[in-house]
Coordinates of C-alpha atoms in Angstrom, one line a residue:
M29 CA 111.7 275.0 24.7
K30 CA 113.8 272.9 26.2
I31 CA 115.4 273.4 29.9
K32 CA 118.6 272.9 29.4
T33 CA 118.0 275.8 25.7
K34 CA 116.6 277.8 28.2
L35 CA 119.5 277.8 30.8
T36 CA 121.6 277.9 27.9
F37 CA 120.3 281.0 26.4
G38 CA 119.9 282.7 29.7
V39 CA 123.5 282.3 31.2
G40 CA 124.9 282.7 28.0
L41 CA 122.8 286.2 27.6
L42 CA 124.0 287.4 31.1
F43 CA 127.3 286.3 30.0
L44 CA 127.5 288.2 27.3
M45 CA 126.4 290.9 28.8
I46 CA 129.1 290.6 31.4
L47 CA 131.4 290.2 29.1
L48 CA 129.9 293.9 26.9
L49 CA 130.6 295.4 30.4
A50 CA 134.1 294.2 30.8
I51 CA 134.8 295.3 27.2
V52 CA 133.3 298.5 27.2
S53 CA 134.6 299.7 31.1
G54 CA 138.2 298.9 29.8
W55 CA 137.5 300.6 26.4
Y56 CA 136.5 304.0 28.2
V57 CA 139.3 303.1 31.2
N58 CA 141.8 303.2 28.1
Q59 CA 140.5 306.1 26.7
L60 CA 140.8 308.0 29.8
K61 CA 144.1 306.8 30.2
K62 CA 144.6 308.2 27.1
D63 CA 143.1 311.6 27.6
T64 CA 145.1 312.0 31.1
N65 CA 148.2 310.9 29.5
N66 CA 148.0 313.8 26.5
I67 CA 147.8 316.2 29.3
L68 CA 150.5 315.4 31.3
V69 CA 153.2 313.7 28.7
A70 CA 152.5 316.9 26.3
N71 CA 151.7 320.1 27.8
Y72 CA 152.9 320.0 31.4
N73 CA 156.1 319.1 29.9
T74 CA 156.0 322.2 27.9
L75 CA 154.9 324.2 31.2
Q76 CA 157.8 323.0 33.2
Y77 CA 160.0 323.8 30.5
S78 CA 158.8 327.8 30.2
R79 CA 158.7 328.1 34.0
N80 CA 162.3 326.8 34.4
M81 CA 163.3 329.2 31.3
L82 CA 161.9 331.9 33.1
L83 CA 164.1 331.4 36.0
A84 CA 166.8 330.8 34.1
L85 CA 166.4 334.5 32.1
E86 CA 165.7 336.0 35.9
D87 CA 169.5 335.5 36.1
V88 CA 170.8 336.7 32.4
G89 CA 173.5 338.6 32.6
K90 CA 174.5 337.6 36.8
N91 CA 175.3 334.4 36.1
G92 CA 177.0 332.4 32.9
G93 CA 175.1 329.5 33.8
A94 CA 171.7 330.9 33.6
I95 CA 172.1 331.0 29.4
N96 CA 173.1 327.5 29.0
M97 CA 170.1 326.3 31.3
F98 CA 168.0 328.6 29.1
Q99 CA 169.2 327.0 25.9
I100 CA 168.8 323.2 27.8
N101 CA 164.7 323.7 28.1
L102 CA 164.4 326.0 24.8
N103 CA 165.6 322.6 23.3
K104 CA 163.7 320.4 25.3
Q105 CA 160.2 322.6 24.7
K106 CA 161.6 322.5 20.4
E107 CA 161.0 318.1 20.9
N108 CA 157.8 318.9 22.3
V109 CA 155.5 320.9 20.0
T110 CA 152.1 319.4 20.0
E111 CA 149.4 322.5 19.7
Q112 CA 148.5 324.9 16.9
G113 CA 150.3 327.6 17.3
E114 CA 152.8 326.2 19.9
K115 CA 155.1 326.0 17.2
Q116 CA 155.3 329.9 16.0
A117 CA 155.4 330.7 19.3
T118 CA 158.7 328.3 20.3
E119 CA 160.4 330.0 17.3
Q120 CA 159.9 333.3 18.3
V121 CA 161.6 332.6 21.6
I122 CA 164.2 331.4 19.9
R123 CA 164.6 334.1 17.9
H124 CA 164.7 336.6 20.4
F125 CA 167.3 334.3 22.6
F126 CA 169.6 334.5 19.8
L127 CA 169.2 338.2 19.7
L128 CA 169.7 338.3 23.7
R129 CA 172.8 336.2 23.8
K130 CA 174.4 338.8 21.4
Q131 CA 172.8 341.8 23.9
P132 CA 172.9 340.0 27.6
E133 CA 172.0 343.8 28.5
N134 CA 169.2 344.4 26.6
L135 CA 165.9 344.6 29.1
N136 CA 163.7 345.0 26.1
L137 CA 164.4 341.7 24.4
I138 CA 163.9 340.0 27.9
S139 CA 160.3 341.6 27.8
A140 CA 160.1 340.2 24.7
I141 CA 160.8 337.0 25.7
R142 CA 158.9 336.9 28.7
K143 CA 156.2 337.8 27.1
D144 CA 156.7 335.1 24.1
I145 CA 157.2 332.6 27.4
T146 CA 153.7 333.6 28.6
E147 CA 151.8 332.8 25.6
L148 CA 153.2 329.4 25.2
M149 CA 152.2 328.7 28.5
H150 CA 149.0 330.4 27.9
L151 CA 148.6 328.1 25.0
N152 CA 149.0 324.8 26.6
M153 CA 146.6 326.0 29.5
Q154 CA 144.4 326.1 26.9
A155 CA 144.8 323.2 25.7
I156 CA 144.8 321.5 29.0
E157 CA 141.3 323.1 29.8
R158 CA 140.3 321.5 26.6
K159 CA 141.5 318.1 27.1
S160 CA 140.1 318.4 30.5
D161 CA 136.4 318.7 29.2
I162 CA 137.4 315.8 26.7
A163 CA 137.9 313.6 29.5
D164 CA 135.1 314.8 31.5
N165 CA 132.9 314.0 28.5
T166 CA 134.3 310.3 28.1
A167 CA 133.7 309.9 32.1
Q168 CA 130.1 310.9 31.5
R169 CA 129.6 308.9 28.4
A170 CA 131.3 305.9 30.3
I171 CA 129.5 306.0 33.2
V172 CA 126.2 306.4 31.4
V173 CA 126.8 303.5 28.8
I174 CA 128.3 301.3 32.3
S175 CA 125.4 302.2 34.4
V176 CA 122.7 300.6 31.1
S177 CA 124.6 297.8 30.7
G178 CA 125.0 297.1 34.5
T179 CA 120.9 297.4 34.5
L180 CA 120.6 294.7 31.6
C181 CA 122.9 292.5 33.6
F182 CA 121.1 292.7 36.6
L183 CA 117.7 292.5 35.0
I184 CA 118.8 289.5 33.6
A185 CA 119.8 287.7 36.5
F186 CA 116.7 289.3 38.4
I187 CA 114.7 286.9 35.6
L188 CA 116.2 283.8 35.8
L189 CA 116.4 284.0 39.7
V190 CA 113.0 284.4 39.9
N191 CA 111.9 282.0 36.7
L192 CA 114.8 279.7 36.6
P193 CA 114.7 278.1 40.1
S194 CA 110.8 277.7 40.3
N195 CA 110.7 275.7 36.6
I196 CA 112.8 273.4 37.6
A197 CA 111.5 272.8 40.9
N198 CA 108.1 272.9 40.9
P199 CA 108.4 269.8 38.3
I200 CA 110.9 268.2 40.1
S201 CA 108.2 268.4 43.2
E202 CA 105.1 266.8 41.5
L203 CA 106.9 264.4 40.0
T204 CA 108.3 263.2 43.6
E205 CA 104.9 263.4 45.0
S206 CA 103.8 261.1 41.8
I207 CA 106.8 259.0 42.6
K208 CA 105.4 258.3 46.6
Q209 CA 102.0 257.5 45.0
I210 CA 103.7 255.1 43.0
A211 CA 105.5 253.2 45.6
N212 CA 102.0 253.2 47.7
Q213 CA 100.7 251.4 44.7
N214 CA 98.6 254.0 43.6
Y215 CA 99.5 253.2 39.7
K216 CA 96.5 255.2 38.9
K217 CA 98.1 258.3 39.4
R218 CA 99.5 260.2 36.5
V219 CA 101.9 263.2 35.6
N220 CA 101.0 266.4 33.1
F221 CA 103.8 268.7 32.3
E222 CA 103.0 271.4 29.9
G223 CA 105.7 272.1 27.6
H224 CA 107.7 269.8 25.3
N225 CA 110.6 270.2 27.3
E226 CA 112.9 267.8 29.4
F227 CA 110.1 267.2 32.0
G228 CA 107.1 266.8 29.3
E229 CA 109.4 263.8 28.3
L230 CA 109.7 262.6 31.8
A231 CA 106.1 262.8 32.0
K232 CA 105.7 260.8 28.8
S233 CA 108.0 257.9 30.7
F234 CA 106.3 258.3 33.9
N235 CA 102.9 258.0 33.1
S236 CA 104.1 254.9 31.0
M237 CA 105.3 253.4 33.2
A238 CA 102.7 253.9 35.4
K239 CA 100.3 252.2 32.9
K240 CA 102.6 249.4 32.9
L241 CA 102.8 248.8 36.0
E242 CA 99.3 248.9 36.5
E243 CA 98.9 246.2 34.0
Y244 CA 101.4 244.1 35.8
S245 CA 99.2 244.6 38.9
E246 CA 96.4 243.3 37.0
S247 CA 97.5 240.4 35.4
K248 CA 96.8 236.9 35.9
L249 CA 99.2 234.1 37.4
D250 CA 98.0 231.8 34.6
R251 CA 99.1 234.1 32.1
I252 CA 102.7 234.0 33.9
L253 CA 102.7 230.1 34.3
K254 CA 101.6 230.3 30.3
E255 CA 105.1 232.4 29.4
K256 CA 106.8 230.6 31.7
K257 CA 105.4 227.0 29.9
R258 CA 106.3 228.8 26.1
I259 CA 109.6 229.7 27.1
E260 CA 110.2 226.2 28.4
A261 CA 108.7 224.8 24.4
L262 CA 111.2 227.3 23.0
I263 CA 113.9 226.0 24.3
D264 CA 113.3 222.4 24.2
N265 CA 112.2 222.7 20.5
M266 CA 115.8 224.0 20.3
H267 CA 118.0 222.0 17.5
D268 CA 121.4 222.9 20.0
P269 CA 121.9 221.8 23.2
V270 CA 121.2 223.9 26.2
I271 CA 122.1 224.0 30.0
G272 CA 120.9 226.8 32.3
I273 CA 122.2 227.0 35.8
D274 CA 121.7 229.8 38.8
E275 CA 123.9 232.1 40.6
N276 CA 124.7 228.7 42.8
R277 CA 125.5 226.8 39.8
Q278 CA 122.2 224.3 40.4
V279 CA 120.6 223.0 37.0
L280 CA 117.6 225.0 36.3
F281 CA 116.5 223.6 32.8
V282 CA 118.4 221.1 30.1
N283 CA 117.0 221.0 27.1
E284 CA 116.3 217.4 25.3
E285 CA 119.2 217.8 22.4
A286 CA 121.2 218.4 25.8
L287 CA 120.1 215.2 27.3
N288 CA 120.5 213.4 23.9
I289 CA 124.7 213.7 23.9
T290 CA 124.8 213.0 27.8
A291 CA 122.6 210.1 27.7
L292 CA 121.2 211.4 30.8
K293 CA 117.3 211.8 32.2
K294 CA 116.0 215.1 33.3
E295 CA 115.7 214.1 37.2
E296 CA 119.5 213.3 37.2
F297 CA 120.1 216.0 35.5
V298 CA 117.9 219.4 36.9
G299 CA 118.0 220.8 39.9
K300 CA 120.9 219.0 40.9
Q301 CA 124.3 221.0 41.1
I302 CA 126.1 220.8 38.0
E303 CA 129.3 219.8 39.8
E304 CA 127.3 216.6 41.1
V305 CA 126.4 216.1 37.6
A306 CA 129.7 216.5 36.1
A307 CA 131.1 213.4 38.8
V308 CA 129.3 211.0 37.0
N309 CA 129.3 212.4 33.6
D310 CA 132.5 212.4 31.4
L311 CA 130.7 214.9 29.1
V312 CA 129.2 217.7 31.6
R313 CA 132.9 217.3 33.1
D314 CA 134.5 218.1 29.9
I315 CA 131.7 220.6 29.4
I316 CA 132.5 222.6 32.3
N317 CA 135.9 222.3 33.0
P318 CA 137.7 224.0 32.2
Y319 CA 134.6 226.1 32.8
S320 CA 135.1 229.4 30.5
K321 CA 132.4 232.6 30.3
N322 CA 134.0 233.0 26.0
K323 CA 134.1 230.6 22.9
S324 CA 136.2 228.0 23.4
T325 CA 139.1 228.1 20.4
E326 CA 138.6 224.2 19.8
P327 CA 135.3 222.3 19.3
L328 CA 134.2 219.5 21.5
K329 CA 134.2 216.4 19.4
I330 CA 130.9 214.5 20.9
F331 CA 129.5 211.1 19.7
A332 CA 126.1 211.8 18.9
D333 CA 124.0 211.1 15.6
N334 CA 125.4 208.5 15.6
K335 CA 128.9 209.7 14.3
E336 CA 131.6 212.1 15.6
S337 CA 130.1 215.4 15.6
Y338 CA 131.2 219.0 16.5
F339 CA 130.0 221.5 19.5
E340 CA 131.5 224.9 19.7
K341 CA 131.0 225.7 23.2
E342 CA 129.1 229.4 24.3
V343 CA 128.8 230.9 27.8
V344 CA 126.0 233.6 28.5
D345 CA 125.6 235.6 31.7
I346 CA 122.4 236.3 33.1
N347 CA 122.3 239.9 34.8
I348 CA 119.9 241.9 35.6
V349 CA 119.3 244.9 37.7
P350 CA 117.4 244.3 40.6
T351 CA 114.2 246.7 41.8
G352 CA 115.7 249.7 43.2
E353 CA 119.0 249.4 42.7
V354 CA 121.1 250.4 40.0
E355 CA 124.0 247.7 40.1
T356 CA 123.7 244.4 37.7
Q357 CA 123.4 241.4 39.4
L358 CA 124.5 237.7 38.0
I359 CA 121.4 235.4 38.3
G360 CA 122.8 232.1 36.4
Q361 CA 124.3 231.4 33.1
V362 CA 123.5 229.7 29.8
I363 CA 125.8 226.8 28.1
I364 CA 124.9 226.5 24.5
L365 CA 126.9 224.4 22.3
K366 CA 126.4 224.7 19.0
N367 CA 126.7 222.0 16.3
I368 CA 129.4 222.8 13.9
T369 CA 129.5 219.3 12.5
P370 CA 128.1 220.2 8.4
F371 CA 130.4 223.5 9.1
K372 CA 133.3 221.1 9.4
E373 CA 132.5 218.4 7.2
M374 CA 132.7 220.7 4.6
D375 CA 136.0 222.6 6.0
L376 CA 137.4 218.9 5.7
A377 CA 136.2 218.4 2.1
K378 CA 137.4 221.6 1.2
T379 CA 141.0 220.8 2.8
N380 CA 141.3 217.3 1.1
F381 CA 139.8 218.8 -2.6
M382 CA 142.6 221.2 -1.9
G383 CA 145.3 219.0 -1.0
T384 CA 144.4 216.5 -3.4
V385 CA 144.3 219.1 -6.6
S386 CA 147.8 221.3 -5.8
H387 CA 149.0 217.3 -5.1
E388 CA 147.8 216.5 -9.0
F389 CA 148.5 219.4 -10.6
K390 CA 152.6 219.4 -9.3
T391 CA 153.1 216.3 -11.9
P392 CA 151.7 218.5 -14.6
I393 CA 153.7 221.3 -13.9
A394 CA 156.6 219.4 -13.5
S395 CA 156.3 218.3 -17.0
I396 CA 156.2 222.0 -18.7
Q397 CA 159.1 222.7 -17.0
M398 CA 161.4 219.8 -18.7
G399 CA 159.8 220.9 -21.7
I400 CA 160.3 224.8 -21.2
Q401 CA 163.9 223.6 -20.0
L402 CA 164.4 221.6 -23.6
L403 CA 162.9 224.8 -25.4
E404 CA 165.6 226.9 -24.1
N405 CA 168.4 224.3 -25.1
T406 CA 170.3 225.4 -28.4
Q407 CA 170.5 221.7 -29.6
I408 CA 167.0 221.2 -30.3
G409 CA 166.8 224.5 -32.5
Q410 CA 167.0 228.3 -32.2
L411 CA 164.0 230.1 -31.1
N412 CA 163.2 233.7 -32.4
N413 CA 162.4 236.7 -30.4
E414 CA 159.2 236.6 -30.3
Q415 CA 159.2 232.7 -29.8
K416 CA 161.6 233.9 -26.6
N417 CA 159.4 236.2 -25.3
L418 CA 156.5 233.9 -25.1
L419 CA 158.6 230.9 -23.8
S420 CA 159.9 233.7 -21.0
G421 CA 156.2 234.4 -20.2
I422 CA 155.2 230.4 -19.6
K423 CA 158.2 229.7 -17.4
E424 CA 157.4 233.2 -15.0
D425 CA 153.7 231.8 -15.0
T426 CA 154.6 228.2 -14.6
S427 CA 156.7 229.2 -11.3
R428 CA 154.2 231.5 -10.1
L429 CA 151.8 228.1 -10.5
L430 CA 154.1 226.2 -8.6
K431 CA 154.9 228.8 -6.0
I432 CA 150.8 228.7 -5.5
T433 CA 150.8 224.9 -5.3
G434 CA 153.2 224.9 -3.0
E435 CA 151.4 227.4 -0.6
L436 CA 148.0 225.8 -1.6
L437 CA 149.6 221.8 -0.5
N438 CA 151.3 224.4 3.2
V439 CA 147.3 225.5 3.9
T440 CA 145.9 222.2 3.6
Q441 CA 148.7 220.7 6.0
V442 CA 148.2 223.8 8.5
E443 CA 143.9 222.9 8.0
S444 CA 144.5 219.3 8.5
G445 CA 146.5 218.6 11.4
S446 CA 149.1 217.3 9.5
I447 CA 152.0 219.9 9.4
Q448 CA 155.3 218.4 11.3
I449 CA 157.5 220.2 13.2
N450 CA 160.8 219.0 14.3
M451 CA 162.6 220.9 17.2
I452 CA 166.2 220.8 17.0
P453 CA 169.0 223.5 17.9
S454 CA 169.9 224.6 14.5
E455 CA 172.5 227.2 12.8
I456 CA 171.1 230.5 12.5
K457 CA 173.5 231.6 9.7
P458 CA 172.6 228.8 7.0
I459 CA 169.0 229.6 7.7
V460 CA 169.5 233.2 6.8
D461 CA 171.8 232.3 3.5
Y462 CA 169.6 230.1 2.2
A463 CA 166.5 232.6 2.4
V464 CA 169.1 235.3 0.2
N465 CA 170.4 232.8 -2.1
A466 CA 167.0 232.2 -3.0
N467 CA 165.9 235.8 -3.7
K468 CA 169.3 236.7 -4.8
A469 CA 168.5 237.3 -8.6
M470 CA 164.9 238.7 -7.7
A471 CA 166.9 241.5 -6.1
D472 CA 169.8 241.8 -8.3
Q473 CA 167.2 242.4 -11.2
K474 CA 165.5 246.0 -8.8
Q475 CA 169.3 246.6 -7.7
I476 CA 168.1 245.9 -4.4
A477 CA 170.9 245.3 -2.1
L478 CA 170.6 242.5 0.8
N479 CA 172.3 243.7 4.2
V480 CA 172.4 240.3 6.5
C481 CA 173.4 241.6 10.1
I482 CA 173.7 238.1 12.6
D483 CA 174.3 239.2 16.5
E484 CA 178.3 237.4 17.1
Q485 CA 176.5 236.1 19.8
L486 CA 174.2 233.9 17.6
S487 CA 175.1 230.6 16.5
M488 CA 171.9 228.5 17.2
V489 CA 168.3 228.4 17.5
M490 CA 165.5 226.2 18.7
A491 CA 163.6 225.9 15.4
D492 CA 162.8 224.0 12.6
S493 CA 165.6 224.8 9.8
E494 CA 163.3 224.3 6.8
K495 CA 159.9 225.8 7.9
T496 CA 161.5 228.5 9.4
A497 CA 164.0 228.9 6.2
W498 CA 160.5 229.1 4.3
V499 CA 159.3 231.8 6.3
L500 CA 162.3 233.9 6.2
T501 CA 162.4 233.4 2.1
N502 CA 158.8 234.6 2.2
L503 CA 159.4 237.7 4.0
V504 CA 162.5 238.7 2.5
S505 CA 160.2 237.7 -0.8
N506 CA 157.9 240.5 -0.6
A507 CA 160.3 243.0 1.2
I508 CA 161.7 242.9 -2.3
R509 CA 158.7 243.1 -4.3
Y510 CA 157.6 245.7 -2.5
S511 CA 160.5 247.9 -2.3
H512 CA 161.5 251.0 -4.5
E513 CA 164.8 249.9 -7.0
N514 CA 168.4 250.5 -5.8
S515 CA 167.0 250.7 -2.3
I516 CA 168.8 248.5 0.9
I517 CA 167.1 245.5 2.7
V518 CA 168.3 244.7 6.0
I519 CA 167.7 240.9 7.4
K520 CA 168.9 241.2 11.3
S521 CA 168.9 238.3 13.8
E522 CA 169.7 239.6 17.4
P523 CA 168.7 238.0 20.9
V524 CA 166.2 239.3 22.8
E525 CA 165.8 238.1 26.2
N526 CA 166.2 234.2 26.0
M527 CA 164.5 234.3 22.5
V528 CA 166.0 235.1 18.9
R529 CA 164.7 237.8 16.6
F530 CA 164.5 237.5 13.3
S531 CA 164.0 240.9 11.0
V532 CA 163.5 242.2 7.7
K533 CA 163.6 245.9 7.1
D534 CA 162.1 247.0 3.9
T535 CA 161.8 250.8 2.2
G536 CA 158.3 250.0 1.0
N537 CA 155.6 252.6 0.8
G538 CA 154.4 250.4 4.7
I539 CA 151.4 249.3 5.5
E540 CA 148.5 251.3 6.3
P541 CA 147.1 251.6 10.0
Q542 CA 143.9 249.5 8.9
Y543 CA 145.5 246.7 7.2
Q544 CA 147.8 245.7 9.7
S545 CA 146.0 243.5 11.6
K546 CA 144.3 241.9 8.8
I547 CA 147.4 241.0 6.6
F548 CA 147.7 238.0 8.4
E549 CA 144.6 236.6 7.6
R550 CA 144.2 233.9 4.9
Y551 CA 143.6 235.3 0.8
F552 CA 143.8 239.0 2.0
R553 CA 145.2 241.7 -0.2
I554 CA 146.0 245.4 0.9
P555 CA 143.0 247.1 -1.5
G556 CA 145.0 248.7 -4.9
S557 CA 147.6 246.4 -4.2
K558 CA 148.5 245.8 -8.0
K559 CA 151.9 243.4 -6.7
E560 CA 151.0 239.4 -6.9
G561 CA 150.4 237.2 -4.7
T562 CA 147.7 234.9 -3.4
G563 CA 147.4 236.1 0.4
L564 CA 148.5 232.6 1.4
G565 CA 152.6 233.8 2.5
L566 CA 152.2 235.3 5.1
S567 CA 149.0 233.0 6.9
I568 CA 151.3 230.5 6.5
S569 CA 154.1 232.0 7.8
K570 CA 152.4 232.6 10.8
D571 CA 151.3 229.1 11.4
F572 CA 154.4 227.7 11.1
I573 CA 156.1 230.3 13.5
E574 CA 153.6 230.1 15.8
A575 CA 153.8 225.6 15.6
Q576 CA 157.2 226.8 16.5
G577 CA 156.0 228.7 19.8
G578 CA 157.2 232.0 17.9
K579 CA 155.4 234.5 17.5
L580 CA 155.1 236.7 13.8
S581 CA 154.3 240.2 14.1
V582 CA 154.9 243.5 11.3
Q583 CA 155.7 247.3 12.2
S584 CA 154.8 249.5 10.0
E585 CA 154.2 253.1 9.2
Y586 CA 152.5 254.4 6.4
G587 CA 154.9 255.9 3.6
E588 CA 157.8 254.7 5.6
G589 CA 158.7 251.0 5.0
S590 CA 157.6 248.0 7.2
V591 CA 159.7 245.5 9.7
F592 CA 158.4 242.3 9.3
S593 CA 159.8 240.0 12.4
F594 CA 159.5 236.5 14.3
L595 CA 160.6 235.1 18.0
L596 CA 161.6 232.4 18.3
Q597 CA 162.7 229.9 21.1
S598 CA 167.1 230.5 21.5
S599 CA 169.4 227.5 21.9
I600 CA 170.9 226.6 25.0
N601 CA 174.3 227.0 23.0
I602 CA 173.7 230.4 22.0

């Protein structure tokens, strides 16, 4: 049995016994309280009333208030009938007292009332004795039960006191002695703990450690040197450039690929401070300056293999825990340059292909749109309803295809780095009006109201008005697409410190939290969404805003709608 299980079982059982003892004690104390209250509340009050009636009976005929006093206590007794036969005795007193009030001087009636009261007191005295016996029995049972429970608790505590310390302390003492033997280089020392508890597992781990130390102490130096050469050969045959430095930034090793791209010899590199090498080699300077522990966001462009090649830098910290310590210690770093040239070339080919195809698509799409306009012209001829429906579908598909083509062209501009941003002070109202007018027809179809709120203090913003209007138009279009009919979309611009915030608030279903960080990724669409879209609009919007030094973000609560907003630098004219 595991030590934790033993402790849990023993302490838990002791806790349950103590809890049971407390519950039993409380229950019996409550029973004794009830028995005592029955005597005090019921019987003692009757005796008190009876005594008062006897005293009042002595003054009947002498004092006019005695009758009233007797009547008051008799009324109280009528409300305090609790014992068998007490009701009949009380009624007998009432009947005789009724006659006494008519004949106050009748001594026989007074004597009869005394007998009735005496009988009433006798009934309650018997009840007191009976209830006292019940209370005694309850007390006796409480003593027995509490004594048995207390004895069990004592036995469990005694067993734990005798066995538990030895079960824990003895293996620890043996293990401590074995560790001292290992510290004195006696690696043949082993420990043997019976059972399958934690100490048994600890013994297995300790014996495994001792065995490995024994093997290590018996190992040969040539094996260590052979392993070192094997690691060096592995590093030299890596296809990516690798440079290793120690904690003092001295170069420990460098492979052939790193020597090829830096055009240095091994003796010019290994054993020297990396800053000294960087002082005479521009490429090494670019690699270590700025020196980052993380992957660089921009790949390094290096002339290698007789062409421009791209490398992604990664710096790996080498940390160890020294023998006898618990904190890690930095002993060096490894700089790895991953050759991503094939991926870069494929990405460039993909971008060029997308740009070429998108550009070539625009001419036939324009021709299709012109043909649609001609077909819609009644001068050419009338169309029947089915032809009109087909023409409407072709027109919608053509508009969607033109939009996708435009988005693909924007993506190719972003990826190729040829996007042109013209940052000038621009008026805010025309940007907002363009987005509203571009989406007004779509909003009217769903009977959605577009509320525009432009802060009166705002008039200008530092931005590329064309790109900003495109982003705002896309956000408003998305808001209309995902909002319910007969709802309201709020388009707002307001100052935020030295920035201007444009926001679009819709009344749709909102975005689930797990998707909010992914909606700005290219081609991402929320699973289960039935709305049309390419998954490029938000990605392009994010690139356009960030190219202007701004930030695009979303705040959404599922079921409550979403607020898309972006920040741009305010103009000096605000």
